[in-house]
Coordinates of C-alpha atoms in Angstrom, one line a residue:
X1 CA -23.5 15.8 -1.4
X2 CA -23.6 12.0 -1.4
X3 CA -20.8 9.7 -2.4
X4 CA -21.1 5.9 -2.8
X5 CA -18.5 3.3 -2.1
X6 CA -18.6 -0.2 -3.6
X7 CA -21.8 0.3 -5.5
X8 CA -23.6 1.3 -2.3
X9 CA -27.3 1.9 -2.1
X10 CA -28.8 5.4 -2.0
X11 CA -29.0 7.4 1.3
X12 CA -31.6 6.3 3.7
X13 CA -32.5 6.0 7.3
X14 CA -30.9 3.6 9.7
X15 CA -32.4 0.1 9.8
X16 CA -34.6 -0.8 12.7
X17 CA -33.1 -4.2 13.4
X18 CA -31.0 -4.8 16.5
X19 CA -27.3 -5.6 16.0
X20 CA -26.4 -5.7 19.7
X21 CA -28.2 -5.5 23.0
X22 CA -28.9 -1.8 23.8
X23 CA -27.8 -0.5 20.4
X24 CA -30.0 -0.5 17.3
X25 CA -28.5 -1.2 13.9
X26 CA -27.7 2.1 12.3
X27 CA -27.1 4.0 15.5
X28 CA -24.9 7.0 14.8
X29 CA -21.7 7.4 16.7
X30 CA -19.0 10.1 17.0
X31 CA -15.3 9.9 16.9
X32 CA -13.0 10.4 19.9
X33 CA -13.1 13.8 21.5
X34 CA -9.4 14.5 20.6
X35 CA -10.3 14.5 16.9
X36 CA -11.0 18.3 16.9
X37 CA -7.3 18.9 17.6
X38 CA -6.4 17.2 14.3
X39 CA -9.1 19.0 12.3
X40 CA -8.3 22.4 13.8
X41 CA -5.1 22.6 11.7
X42 CA -7.0 22.8 8.4
X43 CA -7.4 26.7 8.4
X44 CA -3.7 27.1 9.4
X45 CA -2.7 24.7 6.6
X46 CA -4.6 26.8 4.1
X47 CA -2.8 29.9 5.2
X48 CA 0.6 28.2 5.1
X49 CA -0.2 26.8 1.6
X50 CA -1.0 30.3 0.3
X51 CA 2.2 31.7 1.8
X52 CA 4.3 29.0 0.1
X53 CA 2.4 29.4 -3.2
X54 CA 3.0 33.2 -3.3
X55 CA 6.1 33.6 -1.1
X56 CA 7.0 37.1 -2.2
X57 CA 3.6 38.6 -1.6
X58 CA 3.2 36.8 1.7
X59 CA 6.6 38.2 2.8
X60 CA 5.5 41.8 1.8
X61 CA 2.2 41.4 3.7
X62 CA 4.0 40.1 6.7
X63 CA 6.5 43.0 6.7
X64 CA 3.7 45.5 6.7
X65 CA 2.1 44.1 9.8
X66 CA 2.9 45.4 13.3
X67 CA 3.1 43.5 16.5
X68 CA -0.4 44.5 17.4
X69 CA -1.8 43.3 14.0
X70 CA 0.0 40.0 14.5
X71 CA -1.5 39.5 18.0
X72 CA -5.0 40.4 16.7
X73 CA -4.6 38.0 13.8
X74 CA -3.5 35.2 16.1
X75 CA -6.4 36.1 18.4
X76 CA -8.8 35.6 15.5
X77 CA -7.1 32.7 13.7
X78 CA -6.7 30.4 16.7
X79 CA -10.3 30.5 18.0
X80 CA -11.5 30.2 14.4
X81 CA -9.4 27.1 13.9
X82 CA -10.5 25.6 17.2
X83 CA -14.2 26.3 16.3
X84 CA -13.7 24.7 12.9
X85 CA -12.2 21.6 14.4
X86 CA -15.0 21.3 16.9
X87 CA -17.8 21.8 14.4
X88 CA -16.3 19.4 11.9
X89 CA -16.1 16.8 14.7
X90 CA -19.6 17.6 15.9
X91 CA -21.2 17.1 12.5
X92 CA -19.3 13.9 11.6
X93 CA -21.0 10.6 12.5
X94 CA -20.7 7.0 11.5
X95 CA -23.0 4.1 11.8
X96 CA -23.0 0.4 11.0
X97 CA -26.1 -1.2 9.5
X98 CA -26.7 -4.8 8.4
X99 CA -25.2 -4.1 5.0
X100 CA -23.0 -1.0 5.1
X101 CA -20.9 1.4 7.0
X102 CA -22.1 5.0 6.7
X103 CA -19.8 8.0 7.3
X104 CA -21.6 11.4 7.3
X105 CA -19.4 14.6 7.2
X106 CA -19.7 18.2 6.2
X107 CA -20.5 21.6 7.8
X108 CA -22.1 23.3 4.8
X109 CA -22.0 20.6 2.1
X110 CA -23.0 17.3 3.5
X111 CA -21.3 14.1 2.3
X112 CA -22.5 10.6 3.1
X113 CA -20.2 7.7 2.2
X114 CA -21.9 4.3 1.9
X115 CA -19.4 1.5 2.3
X116 CA -20.9 -1.8 1.5
X117 CA -19.6 -4.5 3.9
X118 CA -19.5 -7.2 1.3
X119 CA -17.1 -5.0 -0.7
X120 CA -14.6 -4.5 2.2
X121 CA -11.3 -6.2 1.5
X122 CA -9.2 -4.8 4.3
X123 CA -9.6 -2.9 7.5
X124 CA -6.3 -1.5 8.9
X125 CA -5.5 0.2 12.2
X126 CA -2.8 2.9 12.1
X127 CA -1.3 4.7 15.1
X128 CA 0.7 7.8 14.4
X129 CA 3.3 8.7 17.1
X130 CA 1.2 11.3 18.9
X131 CA -1.9 9.2 18.7
X132 CA -0.1 6.4 20.5
X133 CA 0.5 8.7 23.5
X134 CA -3.2 9.8 23.4
X135 CA -4.4 6.2 23.2
X136 CA -6.3 6.7 19.9
X137 CA -6.1 5.0 16.4
X138 CA -7.1 5.5 12.8
X139 CA -9.3 2.9 11.1
X140 CA -8.6 2.7 7.3
X141 CA -10.8 0.7 5.0
X142 CA -9.9 -0.7 1.6
X143 CA -13.0 -1.1 -0.6
X144 CA -13.2 -3.0 -3.9
X145 CA -13.5 -0.7 -6.8
X146 CA -12.1 2.4 -5.2
X147 CA -8.5 3.8 -5.3
X148 CA -8.7 5.9 -2.1
X149 CA -9.1 4.7 1.5
X150 CA -11.9 5.9 3.7
X151 CA -10.9 6.4 7.3
X152 CA -12.2 7.1 10.7
X153 CA -9.8 9.2 12.7
X154 CA -9.7 9.0 15.6
X155 CA -11.1 6.2 17.7
X156 CA -9.9 4.9 21.1
X157 CA -7.7 1.9 20.7
X158 CA -10.4 -0.3 22.2
X159 CA -13.2 1.0 20.0
X160 CA -11.0 0.8 16.9
X161 CA -10.3 -2.9 17.4
X162 CA -13.9 -3.6 18.4
X163 CA -15.2 -1.8 15.3
X164 CA -12.7 -3.6 13.1
X165 CA -13.8 -7.0 14.4
X166 CA -17.5 -6.1 14.0
X167 CA -17.0 -4.9 10.3
X168 CA -15.0 -8.0 9.4
X169 CA -17.6 -10.3 11.1
X170 CA -20.4 -8.7 9.2
X171 CA -18.4 -8.8 6.0
X172 CA -17.8 -12.5 6.6
X173 CA -21.5 -13.2 6.9
X174 CA -22.1 -13.4 10.6
X175 CA -25.6 -12.5 11.7
X176 CA -26.0 -8.9 12.9
X177 CA -27.1 -10.0 16.3
X178 CA -23.9 -11.9 16.8
X179 CA -21.4 -9.7 15.0
X180 CA -20.6 -7.7 18.1
X181 CA -19.9 -10.8 20.1
X182 CA -17.5 -12.5 17.6
X183 CA -14.5 -10.4 18.6
X184 CA -11.2 -10.2 16.9
X185 CA -10.2 -13.4 15.1
X186 CA -7.2 -15.3 16.7
X187 CA -3.8 -14.9 15.0
X188 CA -0.8 -17.2 14.8
X189 CA 2.6 -15.6 14.3
X190 CA 4.4 -16.9 11.3
X191 CA 7.4 -14.5 11.0
X192 CA 9.2 -11.8 12.9
X193 CA 12.0 -9.7 11.4
X194 CA 14.5 -8.8 14.1
X195 CA 15.6 -5.2 14.1
X196 CA 19.3 -6.3 13.7
X197 CA 18.4 -8.3 10.6
X198 CA 16.6 -5.4 9.1
X199 CA 19.5 -3.1 9.8
X200 CA 22.0 -5.4 8.1
X201 CA 19.7 -5.9 5.1
X202 CA 19.4 -2.1 4.6
X203 CA 23.2 -1.8 4.8
X204 CA 23.5 -4.5 2.1
X205 CA 21.0 -2.8 -0.2
X206 CA 22.9 -1.3 -3.1
X207 CA 20.1 1.2 -4.0
X208 CA 20.3 2.8 -0.5
X209 CA 24.1 3.4 -0.9
X210 CA 23.7 4.8 -4.4
X211 CA 21.1 7.3 -3.2
X212 CA 23.2 8.2 -0.2
X213 CA 26.3 8.7 -2.4
X214 CA 24.3 10.9 -4.8
X215 CA 23.0 13.0 -1.9
X216 CA 26.5 13.5 -0.5
X217 CA 28.4 14.1 -3.8
X218 CA 25.7 15.7 -6.0
X219 CA 25.2 19.1 -4.2
X220 CA 28.9 19.9 -3.8
X221 CA 29.5 19.0 -7.4
X222 CA 26.6 21.3 -8.6
X223 CA 27.9 24.1 -6.4
X224 CA 31.4 24.1 -7.7
X225 CA 30.2 23.8 -11.3
X226 CA 27.3 26.3 -11.3
X227 CA 27.4 28.3 -8.1
X228 CA 23.6 28.4 -8.3
X229 CA 21.9 28.3 -4.9
X230 CA 18.5 27.6 -6.5
X231 CA 19.8 24.6 -8.4
X232 CA 21.7 23.4 -5.3
X233 CA 18.5 23.5 -3.1
X234 CA 16.2 22.1 -5.9
X235 CA 18.5 19.1 -6.4
X236 CA 20.0 18.6 -3.0
X237 CA 16.8 18.5 -1.0
X238 CA 15.1 15.8 -3.1
X239 CA 18.3 13.7 -3.1
X240 CA 18.6 13.9 0.7
X241 CA 14.9 13.1 1.0
X242 CA 15.2 10.1 -1.2
X243 CA 18.4 8.9 0.7
X244 CA 16.6 9.4 4.0
X245 CA 13.5 7.5 2.9
X246 CA 15.5 4.6 1.6
X247 CA 17.6 4.1 4.7
X248 CA 16.3 5.6 8.0
X249 CA 12.8 6.0 6.7
X250 CA 12.6 2.3 5.7
X251 CA 14.1 1.2 9.0
X252 CA 11.5 3.3 11.0
X253 CA 8.6 2.0 8.9
X254 CA 9.6 -1.7 8.7
X255 CA 10.8 -1.9 12.3
X256 CA 9.5 -4.9 14.3
X257 CA 7.9 -6.4 11.2
X258 CA 5.6 -9.3 12.2
X259 CA 3.4 -11.5 10.0
X260 CA 0.6 -13.5 11.5
X261 CA -2.0 -15.9 10.1
X262 CA -5.7 -15.5 10.9
X263 CA -9.1 -16.3 9.3
X264 CA -9.1 -12.6 8.1
X265 CA -6.0 -13.2 6.0
X266 CA -2.3 -12.5 6.8
X267 CA -1.9 -9.8 9.4
X268 CA 1.1 -7.4 9.3
X269 CA 2.2 -5.3 12.2
X270 CA 5.2 -2.9 11.9
X271 CA 6.5 0.5 12.8
X272 CA 8.9 2.2 15.2
X273 CA 7.2 5.6 15.6
X274 CA 3.9 5.1 13.7
X275 CA 2.4 1.7 14.4
X276 CA 0.5 0.0 11.6
X277 CA -1.8 -3.0 11.8
X278 CA -2.6 -4.2 8.2
X279 CA -4.3 -7.2 6.6
X280 CA -3.5 -8.9 3.3
X281 CA -7.1 -9.8 2.3
X282 CA -7.6 -13.5 1.2
X283 CA -8.0 -14.1 -2.5
X284 CA -7.2 -10.5 -3.5
X285 CA -3.5 -10.9 -4.2
X286 CA -3.0 -10.6 -7.9
X287 CA 0.8 -11.1 -8.1
X288 CA 3.8 -11.7 -5.9
X289 CA 7.4 -10.4 -6.6
X290 CA 10.4 -12.0 -5.0
X291 CA 13.3 -9.4 -5.0
X292 CA 16.8 -10.5 -4.4
X293 CA 19.5 -7.8 -4.2
X294 CA 23.0 -9.0 -5.1
X295 CA 24.5 -8.6 -1.6
X296 CA 21.7 -10.7 -0.1
X297 CA 22.3 -13.8 -2.1
X298 CA 25.1 -15.2 0.1
X299 CA 22.8 -15.0 3.1
X300 CA 19.8 -16.4 1.2
X301 CA 17.6 -13.4 1.9
X302 CA 14.7 -12.1 -0.2
X303 CA 12.1 -9.4 -0.1
X304 CA 8.5 -10.2 -1.0
X305 CA 6.3 -7.6 -2.6
X306 CA 2.6 -7.8 -3.5
X307 CA 0.1 -6.5 -6.0
X308 CA -3.3 -6.4 -4.2
X309 CA -6.3 -5.3 -6.2
X310 CA -7.6 -1.9 -4.8
X311 CA -5.2 -1.9 -1.8
X312 CA -2.2 0.1 -0.9
X313 CA -0.6 -2.9 1.0
X314 CA 2.3 -3.7 -1.3
X315 CA 4.9 -5.4 1.0
X316 CA 4.6 -8.8 2.6
X317 CA 8.1 -9.2 4.0
X318 CA 11.0 -6.7 4.0
X319 CA 13.6 -9.4 4.4
X320 CA 13.5 -13.1 5.2
X321 CA 15.2 -16.4 4.3
X322 CA 14.0 -17.7 1.0
X323 CA 12.5 -20.9 2.5
X324 CA 10.3 -18.9 4.9
X325 CA 9.3 -16.5 2.2
X326 CA 8.2 -19.4 0.0
X327 CA 6.1 -20.8 2.9
X328 CA 4.3 -17.4 3.2
X329 CA 3.7 -17.2 -0.5
X330 CA 2.1 -20.7 -0.4
X331 CA -0.4 -19.3 2.3
X332 CA -1.5 -16.3 0.2
X333 CA -1.5 -18.2 -3.1
X334 CA -2.8 -21.7 -2.2
X335 CA -1.5 -24.4 -4.5
X336 CA 1.2 -22.2 -6.0
X337 CA 4.8 -23.3 -5.7
X338 CA 7.8 -21.1 -6.6
X339 CA 9.5 -22.5 -9.7
X340 CA 13.2 -23.2 -9.4
X341 CA 14.0 -23.9 -13.1
X342 CA 13.3 -21.1 -15.6
X343 CA 14.1 -21.2 -19.3
X344 CA 16.4 -18.4 -20.6
X345 CA 15.7 -16.5 -23.9
X346 CA 17.5 -17.6 -27.0
X347 CA 21.0 -16.3 -27.6
X348 CA 19.9 -14.1 -30.4
X349 CA 18.1 -12.0 -27.9
X350 CA 21.5 -10.4 -27.0
X351 CA 21.1 -8.3 -30.2
X352 CA 18.0 -6.7 -28.7
X353 CA 19.0 -6.4 -25.1
X354 CA 22.8 -6.7 -24.8
X355 CA 24.3 -8.1 -21.5
X356 CA 21.0 -7.9 -19.6
X357 CA 19.2 -10.5 -21.7
X358 CA 20.7 -13.3 -19.5
X359 CA 18.7 -12.0 -16.5
X360 CA 15.4 -12.9 -18.1
X361 CA 13.7 -16.2 -17.5
X362 CA 10.3 -17.8 -17.8
X363 CA 8.4 -20.8 -16.2
X364 CA 4.8 -21.7 -16.7
X365 CA 3.3 -24.4 -14.4
X366 CA -0.2 -25.7 -13.9
X367 CA -0.9 -22.9 -11.4
X368 CA 1.3 -19.9 -12.1
X369 CA 3.0 -17.7 -14.7
X370 CA 6.5 -16.9 -13.5
X371 CA 8.8 -14.3 -15.1
X372 CA 12.3 -13.2 -13.9
X373 CA 14.3 -10.2 -14.9
X374 CA 17.5 -8.4 -13.6
X375 CA 21.2 -9.3 -13.6
X376 CA 22.2 -7.5 -10.4
X377 CA 18.9 -7.3 -8.5
X378 CA 16.9 -10.3 -9.5
X379 CA 13.1 -10.1 -9.4
X380 CA 10.8 -13.1 -9.9
X381 CA 7.2 -12.2 -10.5
X382 CA 4.5 -14.8 -9.9
X383 CA 1.0 -14.5 -11.3
X384 CA -1.6 -17.2 -10.7
X385 CA -3.4 -18.1 -13.9
X386 CA -6.8 -17.3 -12.2
X387 CA -5.6 -13.6 -11.7
X388 CA -4.6 -13.0 -15.4
X389 CA -7.0 -10.5 -17.0
X390 CA -5.5 -10.3 -20.4
X391 CA -2.5 -11.5 -22.5
X392 CA -0.6 -9.4 -25.1
X393 CA 2.2 -10.2 -27.5
X394 CA 4.5 -7.3 -28.4
X395 CA 7.1 -7.4 -31.1
X396 CA 9.0 -4.4 -32.5
X397 CA 10.7 -4.3 -36.0
X398 CA 14.1 -5.2 -34.7
X399 CA 12.6 -8.0 -32.5
X400 CA 10.8 -9.4 -35.6
X401 CA 14.1 -9.4 -37.5
X402 CA 15.7 -11.5 -34.7
X403 CA 12.7 -13.7 -34.2
X404 CA 11.9 -12.8 -30.6
X405 CA 8.8 -11.3 -28.9
X406 CA 7.5 -10.2 -25.5
X407 CA 4.5 -11.7 -23.7
X408 CA 2.7 -9.4 -21.2
X409 CA 0.0 -10.6 -18.7
X410 CA -2.2 -8.0 -17.1
X411 CA -3.6 -8.5 -13.6
X412 CA -6.6 -7.1 -11.7
X413 CA -4.3 -4.7 -9.8
X414 CA -3.7 -2.8 -13.1
X415 CA -0.1 -4.1 -13.2
X416 CA 1.7 -6.0 -16.0
X417 CA 4.2 -8.9 -15.8
X418 CA 6.3 -9.4 -18.9
X419 CA 8.3 -12.4 -20.2
X420 CA 10.8 -10.7 -22.4
X421 CA 12.8 -11.9 -25.5
X422 CA 11.0 -15.2 -26.0
X423 CA 11.3 -17.1 -29.3
X424 CA 8.5 -15.9 -31.5
X425 CA 7.0 -19.3 -32.0
X426 CA 7.1 -20.0 -28.3
X427 CA 5.5 -16.6 -27.6
X428 CA 2.7 -17.3 -30.1
X429 CA 1.9 -20.6 -28.5
X430 CA 2.1 -19.1 -25.1
X431 CA -0.4 -16.3 -26.1
X432 CA -3.2 -18.8 -26.8
X433 CA -2.3 -21.4 -24.1
X434 CA -2.2 -18.7 -21.3
X435 CA -5.7 -17.5 -22.2
X436 CA -6.9 -21.1 -21.8
X437 CA -5.1 -21.5 -18.5
X438 CA -6.6 -18.3 -17.2
X439 CA -10.2 -19.3 -18.1
X440 CA -9.7 -22.7 -16.4
X441 CA -8.1 -21.1 -13.4
X442 CA -11.0 -18.7 -12.8
X443 CA -13.5 -21.5 -13.0
X444 CA -11.7 -23.5 -10.3
X445 CA -10.4 -20.6 -8.1
X446 CA -11.7 -20.2 -4.6
X447 CA -14.1 -17.3 -4.0
X448 CA -12.7 -14.1 -2.6
X449 CA -14.4 -14.2 0.8
X450 CA -13.6 -13.1 4.4
X451 CA -13.0 -15.9 6.9
X452 CA -13.6 -18.6 4.2

């Protein structure tokens, strides 16, 4: 079976041109020899999945087995899992040609993924905790037009960085014979979030405390009111998981957050246990959100989130002073400045959205559509005019009665930014003027190109 990535060409043999001395273009390579250890868990995972899906039957089957049967089962299962891991590694190859990266997998049904190099928008390196001890890394690739990431797991740390540099050099247009010699582009550090600052920021995040309070108070309350163990487990475990993810999980993931500038785009390194090396591709950021929790305002801290077309990278800075955050935004959105003055909705909007209507605001400049919402946690969304795909005006019956309307702009990342409760005449004018600004912005926008 053949799958295509980024409108790739059909399956074919490797090209005959040379891409480096001693290695022809299209030469097939294997992953690191530790890879079978990762793949050997697949049969075991299938067995565990069946046991979880039908727990009662699995428990009955397990109670019928004797010690001898268990030893025989393990004697068959473990070698079978090891053989599966080895064969899946043996039959997996990858190669780099002048135009694409090919990944060939499959024991029985063969699958060849053709990843066009001119469709690459990010190549990230991830190191899970165990992989760090073994000196290996995952290489993950974001491709325009696909939702999922293809990955090569695992490569040695040296090979992963060399392959990443080669792929980006080819995607940037370097000649095949020089792509291997380009090496990794230099990077200049722009921001480093100290662990102490991140810890304080998480302590001052109201959502983390609310989840933690719900996780501590919710299960005892349910037990005293219902005495249902099933309800207690079904509610308590998700609450504890959410509280852990929003506190300890975020700290572990966002630890040692560093942002650097390179010709590839903005490079992001972070992680306490699992190390991640990500790239914000140039020209692919569709929208930026500046989030300001209430307890951060006295310190002047903000969080910067991203909408990147076809990429899972959604965070630029976990916490930073507003001035530094604005400087980073100017780098990923050239020519865009963060508006400081936003117009509020008319007072009659209070009949449609009581209390919270004061949290909304709008500013439209020559380069960006900016919309703010939230009374407690303020969020300012910035959409460059060149990234607006469509504009919609929405007005319900009660809104028509009060003479207000919502304007929604859609981006290439399948996200929407709304300017709520605007005067209906202003909204009608904005609907047409925003369409004109978007057409003009696309004509003058820089091309989305690596190392431009």
